[in-house]
Amino acid sequence: MKKTATRLADGRELIYYDARDDAVRDVVDQRPLDPIATRSEIRHDRLLGDRVAIASHRQARTYHPPADECPLCPSREGRHSEIPASGYDVAVFENRFPSLAGDSGRCEVVCFTSDHDASFADLDAAQAALVLDAWTDRTAELAQHPAVEQVFCFENRGKEIGVTLGHPHGQIYGYPFVTPRTQLMLRSLAEHRVATGRNLFDDVVADELADGRRVVLEGEHWVAFVPYAAHWPYEVHLYPKRRVPDLPALDEAARTEFPQMYLELLKRFDRIFGEGEPPTPYISAWHQAPYRMTDRGEFALHLELFTIRRTSGKLKFLAGSESGMNVFINDVPPEAAAERLREVASK
């Protein structure tokens, strides 16, 4: 992998990740952009104890542009985009409309491919491995950012999720605090250690492997399963079998096997609801250890992949119980979801 860092016309950082070592990335951003002057504010909710980012400038962000005006495509035929080059493998840049900025953290956009009409599931293993390299490098880099305590790499796919740009891409958030969901995991982790003397993540993975009913896919170094108490109709958690706290800690064997495992899961998600259905909307989310944990080695890196579609043509809405009280009600038994995901294996 070759990494080339440069700057866009307004001063934001752009990084190319290329499979070829001889790639040259010297095209200059020619757009007449003013320097970015965004400001986000983190407010503390005294009742719930969590935090909310206030970022009013995001109201002006690009919203469902036509394909020939996509800001994530390469710059070609006189049209200038966020990527000055006429082609790229993987590109990462600072978000022009960030939810977090300055002392409030950092937001980046990850373009998985220059092909506007592709999806992550369409990538070959080598390209998926390059995306993993980019996620890993950005995680390591953002760990050095003075305002960042936790790095979150994720992908939203589908208009149903709220995606406003159709180009295959994800995002990386560098939070200036530990997120509420991670705080809950850390609490359970500590309680389990006190009660049993064992690691909770290790026990969850071991229990799922022993039970077997919810295991969707198993390799030599990774295992994917529907969790026992899945919140979403179709939800899969992907764990490396050797516990590590974050992406940079993965060994070469796990890194090599990941693309095949992940691409297979994404392809199965697109088959869940049968032929002729539109692509399955999903959220794919990496969970990594916060940087200021007392013992980061206790946390287990894992990826959570889920869809808000519960059946053909119907979505799972977060209504009264979920949104009002954070109590999820799942219409699809996890065992049935796992069985369906095994049925639609790639031929």
Short mmCIF file of C-alpha atoms in Angstrom, two decimals:
data_model
loop_
_atom_site.label_atom_id
_atom_site.label_comp_id
_atom_site.label_asym_id
_atom_site.label_seq_id
_atom_site.Cartn_x
_atom_site.Cartn_y
_atom_site.Cartn_z
CA MET A 1 0.00 0.00 0.00
CA LYS A 2 1.19 3.51 -0.83
CA LYS A 3 -0.12 6.44 1.19
CA THR A 4 -0.05 9.99 -0.17
CA ALA A 5 -1.27 12.94 1.90
CA THR A 6 -2.14 16.29 0.36
CA ARG A 7 -4.47 19.26 0.90
CA LEU A 8 -7.68 20.39 -0.77
CA ALA A 9 -8.20 24.01 -1.83
CA ASP A 10 -9.82 24.96 1.48
CA GLY A 11 -7.06 23.39 3.58
CA ARG A 12 -8.72 20.08 4.42
CA GLU A 13 -6.56 16.97 4.39
CA LEU A 14 -6.93 14.39 1.60
CA ILE A 15 -5.17 11.02 1.69
CA TYR A 16 -4.86 8.55 -1.19
CA TYR A 17 -4.34 4.85 -0.47
CA ASP A 18 -3.05 3.03 -3.55
CA ALA A 19 -2.40 -0.64 -4.20
CA ARG A 20 0.53 0.27 -6.48
CA ASP A 21 3.72 1.73 -5.06
CA ASP A 22 4.36 3.75 -8.22
CA ALA A 23 1.09 5.71 -8.07
CA VAL A 24 1.65 9.48 -8.38
CA ARG A 25 -0.83 11.79 -6.65
CA ASP A 26 0.21 15.34 -7.52
CA VAL A 27 -3.00 16.79 -9.04
CA VAL A 28 -3.92 20.06 -7.32
CA ASP A 29 -7.48 20.92 -6.25
CA GLN A 30 -8.42 23.78 -8.58
CA ARG A 31 -11.73 24.73 -7.01
CA PRO A 32 -12.08 28.32 -5.71
CA LEU A 33 -12.99 27.26 -2.18
CA ASP A 34 -12.92 29.53 0.85
CA PRO A 35 -11.21 28.19 3.99
CA ILE A 36 -13.55 26.01 6.04
CA ALA A 37 -15.01 27.80 9.05
CA THR A 38 -17.13 25.16 10.71
CA ARG A 39 -17.81 24.87 14.39
CA SER A 40 -19.45 22.09 16.32
CA GLU A 41 -20.38 22.18 19.98
CA ILE A 42 -20.63 19.23 22.37
CA ARG A 43 -23.37 19.63 24.95
CA HIS A 44 -23.83 17.41 28.00
CA ASP A 45 -27.26 16.01 28.83
CA ARG A 46 -27.40 16.24 32.62
CA LEU A 47 -30.30 13.79 32.92
CA LEU A 48 -28.95 10.98 30.73
CA GLY A 49 -25.26 11.69 31.18
CA ASP A 50 -24.54 11.49 27.44
CA ARG A 51 -23.45 14.11 24.94
CA VAL A 52 -25.01 15.71 21.88
CA ALA A 53 -23.11 17.36 19.01
CA ILE A 54 -24.67 20.61 17.82
CA ALA A 55 -23.56 21.24 14.22
CA SER A 56 -25.94 23.63 12.46
CA HIS A 57 -23.68 24.07 9.42
CA ARG A 58 -24.60 20.52 8.33
CA GLN A 59 -27.97 21.81 7.15
CA ALA A 60 -26.17 23.01 3.99
CA ARG A 61 -24.53 19.68 3.13
CA THR A 62 -24.92 18.13 -0.33
CA TYR A 63 -28.20 16.25 -0.65
CA HIS A 64 -28.83 13.53 -3.27
CA PRO A 65 -27.00 15.11 -6.21
CA PRO A 66 -27.33 13.50 -9.66
CA ALA A 67 -24.64 10.95 -10.48
CA ASP A 68 -22.82 13.34 -12.83
CA GLU A 69 -22.46 15.85 -9.98
CA CYS A 70 -21.33 13.41 -7.28
CA PRO A 71 -18.65 15.06 -5.11
CA LEU A 72 -17.03 11.67 -4.35
CA CYS A 73 -16.32 10.68 -7.93
CA PRO A 74 -12.91 11.52 -9.43
CA SER A 75 -12.44 14.90 -11.15
CA ARG A 76 -12.91 14.34 -14.86
CA GLU A 77 -13.83 16.20 -18.07
CA GLY A 78 -13.54 19.65 -16.50
CA ARG A 79 -15.74 18.81 -13.47
CA HIS A 80 -13.94 19.20 -10.15
CA SER A 81 -14.95 17.10 -7.13
CA GLU A 82 -13.61 16.45 -3.65
CA ILE A 83 -11.07 14.10 -5.27
CA PRO A 84 -8.79 16.10 -7.64
CA ALA A 85 -7.33 12.96 -9.28
CA SER A 86 -8.94 11.46 -12.40
CA GLY A 87 -9.04 8.07 -10.68
CA TYR A 88 -8.22 6.54 -7.30
CA ASP A 89 -8.18 3.29 -5.35
CA VAL A 90 -9.23 4.44 -1.86
CA ALA A 91 -9.40 8.07 -0.76
CA VAL A 92 -9.99 9.62 2.67
CA PHE A 93 -10.60 13.31 3.34
CA GLU A 94 -11.82 15.60 6.07
CA ASN A 95 -15.57 16.04 5.85
CA ARG A 96 -16.60 19.44 4.49
CA PHE A 97 -19.68 19.34 6.74
CA PRO A 98 -18.37 17.63 9.88
CA SER A 99 -20.42 16.73 12.93
CA LEU A 100 -17.23 17.03 14.99
CA ALA A 101 -14.41 19.51 14.35
CA GLY A 102 -11.50 21.19 16.10
CA ASP A 103 -11.53 20.61 19.84
CA SER A 104 -14.74 18.58 19.35
CA GLY A 105 -12.99 15.82 17.38
CA ARG A 106 -12.75 15.00 13.69
CA CYS A 107 -14.89 13.56 10.89
CA GLU A 108 -13.53 11.94 7.73
CA VAL A 109 -15.07 10.47 4.57
CA VAL A 110 -13.73 7.17 3.18
CA CYS A 111 -14.33 6.52 -0.53
CA PHE A 112 -14.10 2.76 -1.05
CA THR A 113 -13.70 2.94 -4.84
CA SER A 114 -13.88 5.45 -7.68
CA ASP A 115 -16.72 3.41 -9.27
CA HIS A 116 -19.89 5.37 -8.51
CA ASP A 117 -22.22 2.46 -9.30
CA ALA A 118 -20.48 -0.15 -7.14
CA SER A 119 -21.13 -1.12 -3.53
CA PHE A 120 -18.76 -2.55 -0.96
CA ALA A 121 -20.04 -6.04 -1.75
CA ASP A 122 -18.90 -5.55 -5.37
CA LEU A 123 -15.26 -5.01 -4.39
CA ASP A 124 -12.77 -7.80 -4.90
CA ALA A 125 -10.76 -9.12 -1.96
CA ALA A 126 -7.72 -7.00 -2.77
CA GLN A 127 -9.75 -3.78 -2.83
CA ALA A 128 -11.54 -4.70 0.41
CA ALA A 129 -8.14 -5.37 1.99
CA LEU A 130 -7.02 -1.90 0.90
CA VAL A 131 -10.06 -0.38 2.62
CA LEU A 132 -9.12 -2.33 5.77
CA ASP A 133 -5.61 -0.87 5.49
CA ALA A 134 -7.09 2.63 5.25
CA TRP A 135 -9.35 2.08 8.28
CA THR A 136 -6.36 0.76 10.21
CA ASP A 137 -4.09 3.64 9.25
CA ARG A 138 -6.70 6.27 10.08
CA THR A 139 -7.39 4.61 13.43
CA ALA A 140 -3.69 4.78 14.30
CA GLU A 141 -3.38 8.38 13.09
CA LEU A 142 -6.46 9.64 14.90
CA ALA A 143 -5.23 8.00 18.09
CA GLN A 144 -2.58 10.74 18.11
CA HIS A 145 -5.15 13.54 17.73
CA PRO A 146 -5.25 15.51 21.01
CA ALA A 147 -9.05 15.80 20.98
CA VAL A 148 -9.86 12.17 20.12
CA GLU A 149 -10.67 9.49 22.71
CA GLN A 150 -12.41 6.92 20.50
CA VAL A 151 -12.33 6.15 16.75
CA PHE A 152 -15.44 4.88 14.98
CA CYS A 153 -15.23 3.57 11.40
CA PHE A 154 -18.63 2.92 9.84
CA GLU A 155 -20.67 2.72 6.67
CA ASN A 156 -24.28 3.76 6.13
CA ARG A 157 -25.82 2.29 2.98
CA GLY A 158 -29.20 3.11 1.49
CA LYS A 159 -31.59 6.04 1.40
CA GLU A 160 -33.64 4.29 4.09
CA ILE A 161 -30.70 4.77 6.45
CA GLY A 162 -30.46 8.46 5.55
CA VAL A 163 -27.55 8.33 3.10
CA THR A 164 -27.41 11.52 1.00
CA LEU A 165 -24.61 10.51 -1.40
CA GLY A 166 -24.98 7.38 -3.51
CA HIS A 167 -21.26 6.81 -4.10
CA PRO A 168 -19.88 3.84 -2.11
CA HIS A 169 -18.32 5.41 0.95
CA GLY A 170 -18.13 5.32 4.72
CA GLN A 171 -17.08 7.66 7.47
CA ILE A 172 -14.71 7.83 10.41
CA TYR A 173 -15.55 9.78 13.55
CA GLY A 174 -12.92 10.69 16.10
CA TYR A 175 -14.99 11.35 19.23
CA PRO A 176 -13.66 13.59 22.03
CA PHE A 177 -15.35 11.30 24.55
CA VAL A 178 -16.24 7.63 25.05
CA THR A 179 -19.60 6.95 23.38
CA PRO A 180 -22.61 5.87 25.47
CA ARG A 181 -22.82 2.47 23.74
CA THR A 182 -19.19 1.74 24.52
CA GLN A 183 -19.67 2.91 28.10
CA LEU A 184 -22.40 0.29 28.51
CA MET A 185 -20.09 -2.40 27.13
CA LEU A 186 -17.31 -1.33 29.50
CA ARG A 187 -19.68 -1.48 32.46
CA SER A 188 -20.81 -5.00 31.56
CA LEU A 189 -17.21 -6.01 30.91
CA ALA A 190 -16.11 -4.86 34.37
CA GLU A 191 -19.08 -6.48 36.11
CA HIS A 192 -18.45 -9.80 34.36
CA ARG A 193 -14.77 -9.75 35.31
CA VAL A 194 -15.64 -9.18 38.97
CA ALA A 195 -18.35 -11.86 38.98
CA THR A 196 -16.49 -14.60 37.06
CA GLY A 197 -12.84 -13.63 36.71
CA ARG A 198 -13.22 -14.03 32.94
CA ASN A 199 -13.46 -11.73 29.94
CA LEU A 200 -17.04 -11.06 28.81
CA PHE A 201 -16.23 -10.81 25.10
CA ASP A 202 -14.39 -14.14 25.19
CA ASP A 203 -17.33 -15.79 26.92
CA VAL A 204 -19.86 -14.37 24.44
CA VAL A 205 -17.89 -15.69 21.46
CA ALA A 206 -17.27 -19.05 23.12
CA ASP A 207 -20.95 -19.42 24.05
CA GLU A 208 -22.10 -18.65 20.50
CA LEU A 209 -19.64 -21.14 19.02
CA ALA A 210 -20.72 -23.81 21.52
CA ASP A 211 -24.43 -23.20 20.88
CA GLY A 212 -24.05 -22.94 17.11
CA ARG A 213 -27.65 -22.02 16.29
CA ARG A 214 -26.86 -18.36 15.66
CA VAL A 215 -23.48 -18.81 13.94
CA VAL A 216 -23.72 -17.54 10.36
CA LEU A 217 -20.16 -17.93 9.12
CA GLU A 218 -16.94 -19.26 10.64
CA GLY A 219 -13.40 -19.07 9.35
CA GLU A 220 -10.05 -19.92 10.84
CA HIS A 221 -9.59 -16.45 12.33
CA TRP A 222 -13.08 -14.86 12.37
CA VAL A 223 -16.58 -15.85 13.42
CA ALA A 224 -19.87 -14.15 12.53
CA PHE A 225 -23.08 -14.73 14.49
CA VAL A 226 -26.46 -13.20 15.21
CA PRO A 227 -26.33 -12.14 18.88
CA TYR A 228 -28.61 -13.86 21.39
CA ALA A 229 -30.42 -10.58 22.15
CA ALA A 230 -30.27 -9.00 18.68
CA HIS A 231 -31.85 -5.55 18.56
CA TRP A 232 -32.40 -5.48 14.79
CA PRO A 233 -34.31 -7.86 12.49
CA TYR A 234 -31.09 -9.01 10.80
CA GLU A 235 -27.97 -8.24 12.82
CA VAL A 236 -24.58 -9.96 12.65
CA HIS A 237 -21.54 -9.47 14.84
CA LEU A 238 -18.14 -10.32 13.35
CA TYR A 239 -15.30 -11.06 15.80
CA PRO A 240 -11.67 -12.04 15.32
CA LYS A 241 -11.14 -15.25 17.29
CA ARG A 242 -8.04 -13.77 18.90
CA ARG A 243 -9.14 -10.85 21.06
CA VAL A 244 -7.55 -7.52 20.10
CA PRO A 245 -8.58 -3.99 21.14
CA ASP A 246 -8.54 -2.29 17.73
CA LEU A 247 -7.82 -2.59 14.03
CA PRO A 248 -4.07 -1.86 14.26
CA ALA A 249 -3.70 -4.84 16.62
CA LEU A 250 -4.98 -7.41 14.09
CA ASP A 251 -2.32 -9.90 13.03
CA GLU A 252 -1.56 -10.67 9.40
CA ALA A 253 -3.57 -13.90 9.37
CA ALA A 254 -6.74 -12.15 10.52
CA ARG A 255 -6.17 -9.27 8.09
CA THR A 256 -5.78 -11.72 5.22
CA GLU A 257 -8.98 -13.62 6.00
CA PHE A 258 -11.16 -10.58 6.73
CA PRO A 259 -12.03 -9.56 3.14
CA GLN A 260 -13.47 -12.96 2.23
CA MET A 261 -15.51 -13.15 5.42
CA TYR A 262 -16.85 -9.60 5.23
CA LEU A 263 -17.65 -9.64 1.52
CA GLU A 264 -19.55 -12.89 1.97
CA LEU A 265 -21.63 -11.36 4.78
CA LEU A 266 -22.50 -8.33 2.66
CA LYS A 267 -23.52 -10.51 -0.27
CA ARG A 268 -25.76 -12.56 2.00
CA PHE A 269 -27.40 -9.39 3.30
CA ASP A 270 -28.35 -8.53 -0.26
CA ARG A 271 -30.00 -11.95 -0.66
CA ILE A 272 -32.03 -11.97 2.55
CA PHE A 273 -35.26 -10.70 1.04
CA GLY A 274 -35.15 -12.58 -2.25
CA GLU A 275 -34.59 -11.81 -5.90
CA GLY A 276 -35.88 -8.54 -7.31
CA GLU A 277 -35.62 -6.67 -4.01
CA PRO A 278 -33.65 -3.42 -3.90
CA PRO A 279 -30.23 -3.55 -2.21
CA THR A 280 -30.51 -4.13 1.52
CA PRO A 281 -29.96 -0.92 3.52
CA TYR A 282 -27.50 -1.45 6.34
CA ILE A 283 -25.18 0.07 8.91
CA SER A 284 -21.76 -1.48 9.36
CA ALA A 285 -19.97 -0.35 12.52
CA TRP A 286 -16.52 -1.12 13.94
CA HIS A 287 -16.29 -1.12 17.74
CA GLN A 288 -12.80 -0.34 19.03
CA ALA A 289 -11.37 0.24 22.49
CA PRO A 290 -11.20 3.85 23.71
CA TYR A 291 -7.65 5.14 24.05
CA ARG A 292 -7.71 6.10 27.71
CA MET A 293 -9.06 2.82 29.08
CA THR A 294 -7.16 1.46 32.06
CA ASP A 295 -6.72 -1.89 30.30
CA ARG A 296 -7.43 -1.65 26.58
CA GLY A 297 -6.58 -5.32 26.14
CA GLU A 298 -9.83 -6.27 27.87
CA PHE A 299 -11.91 -4.82 25.03
CA ALA A 300 -12.61 -6.87 21.92
CA LEU A 301 -12.60 -5.32 18.47
CA HIS A 302 -15.69 -6.37 16.54
CA LEU A 303 -17.91 -5.28 13.68
CA GLU A 304 -21.68 -5.00 13.95
CA LEU A 305 -23.67 -5.23 10.71
CA PHE A 306 -27.43 -4.72 10.71
CA THR A 307 -30.35 -3.69 8.52
CA ILE A 308 -33.47 -1.71 9.37
CA ARG A 309 -35.52 -3.74 6.85
CA ARG A 310 -37.54 -6.40 8.70
CA THR A 311 -39.20 -8.06 5.72
CA SER A 312 -39.79 -7.39 2.04
CA GLY A 313 -40.92 -3.77 1.61
CA LYS A 314 -41.14 -3.08 5.36
CA LEU A 315 -38.77 -1.23 7.66
CA LYS A 316 -38.14 -1.54 11.38
CA PHE A 317 -38.98 1.89 12.79
CA LEU A 318 -37.67 3.09 16.14
CA ALA A 319 -41.00 4.09 17.60
CA GLY A 320 -42.25 4.64 21.15
CA SER A 321 -40.49 1.87 23.06
CA GLU A 322 -37.21 2.11 21.16
CA SER A 323 -36.94 5.88 20.80
CA GLY A 324 -38.74 6.82 24.00
CA MET A 325 -37.30 4.23 26.37
CA ASN A 326 -34.43 2.57 24.44
CA VAL A 327 -36.14 -0.83 24.77
CA PHE A 328 -35.92 -2.64 21.45
CA ILE A 329 -38.62 -5.00 20.24
CA ASN A 330 -37.39 -7.41 17.55
CA ASP A 331 -39.90 -9.10 15.24
CA VAL A 332 -37.39 -11.65 13.91
CA PRO A 333 -36.06 -14.30 16.34
CA PRO A 334 -32.24 -14.30 16.20
CA GLU A 335 -32.18 -18.05 15.50
CA ALA A 336 -34.49 -17.56 12.50
CA ALA A 337 -32.36 -14.66 11.23
CA ALA A 338 -29.21 -16.78 11.47
CA GLU A 339 -30.87 -19.67 9.65
CA ARG A 340 -31.95 -17.34 6.83
CA LEU A 341 -28.44 -15.91 6.53
CA ARG A 342 -27.03 -19.43 6.28
CA GLU A 343 -29.58 -20.32 3.58
CA VAL A 344 -28.50 -17.49 1.28
CA ALA A 345 -24.82 -18.41 1.17
CA SER A 346 -22.94 -17.52 -2.00
CA LYS A 347 -22.82 -20.30 -4.56
#
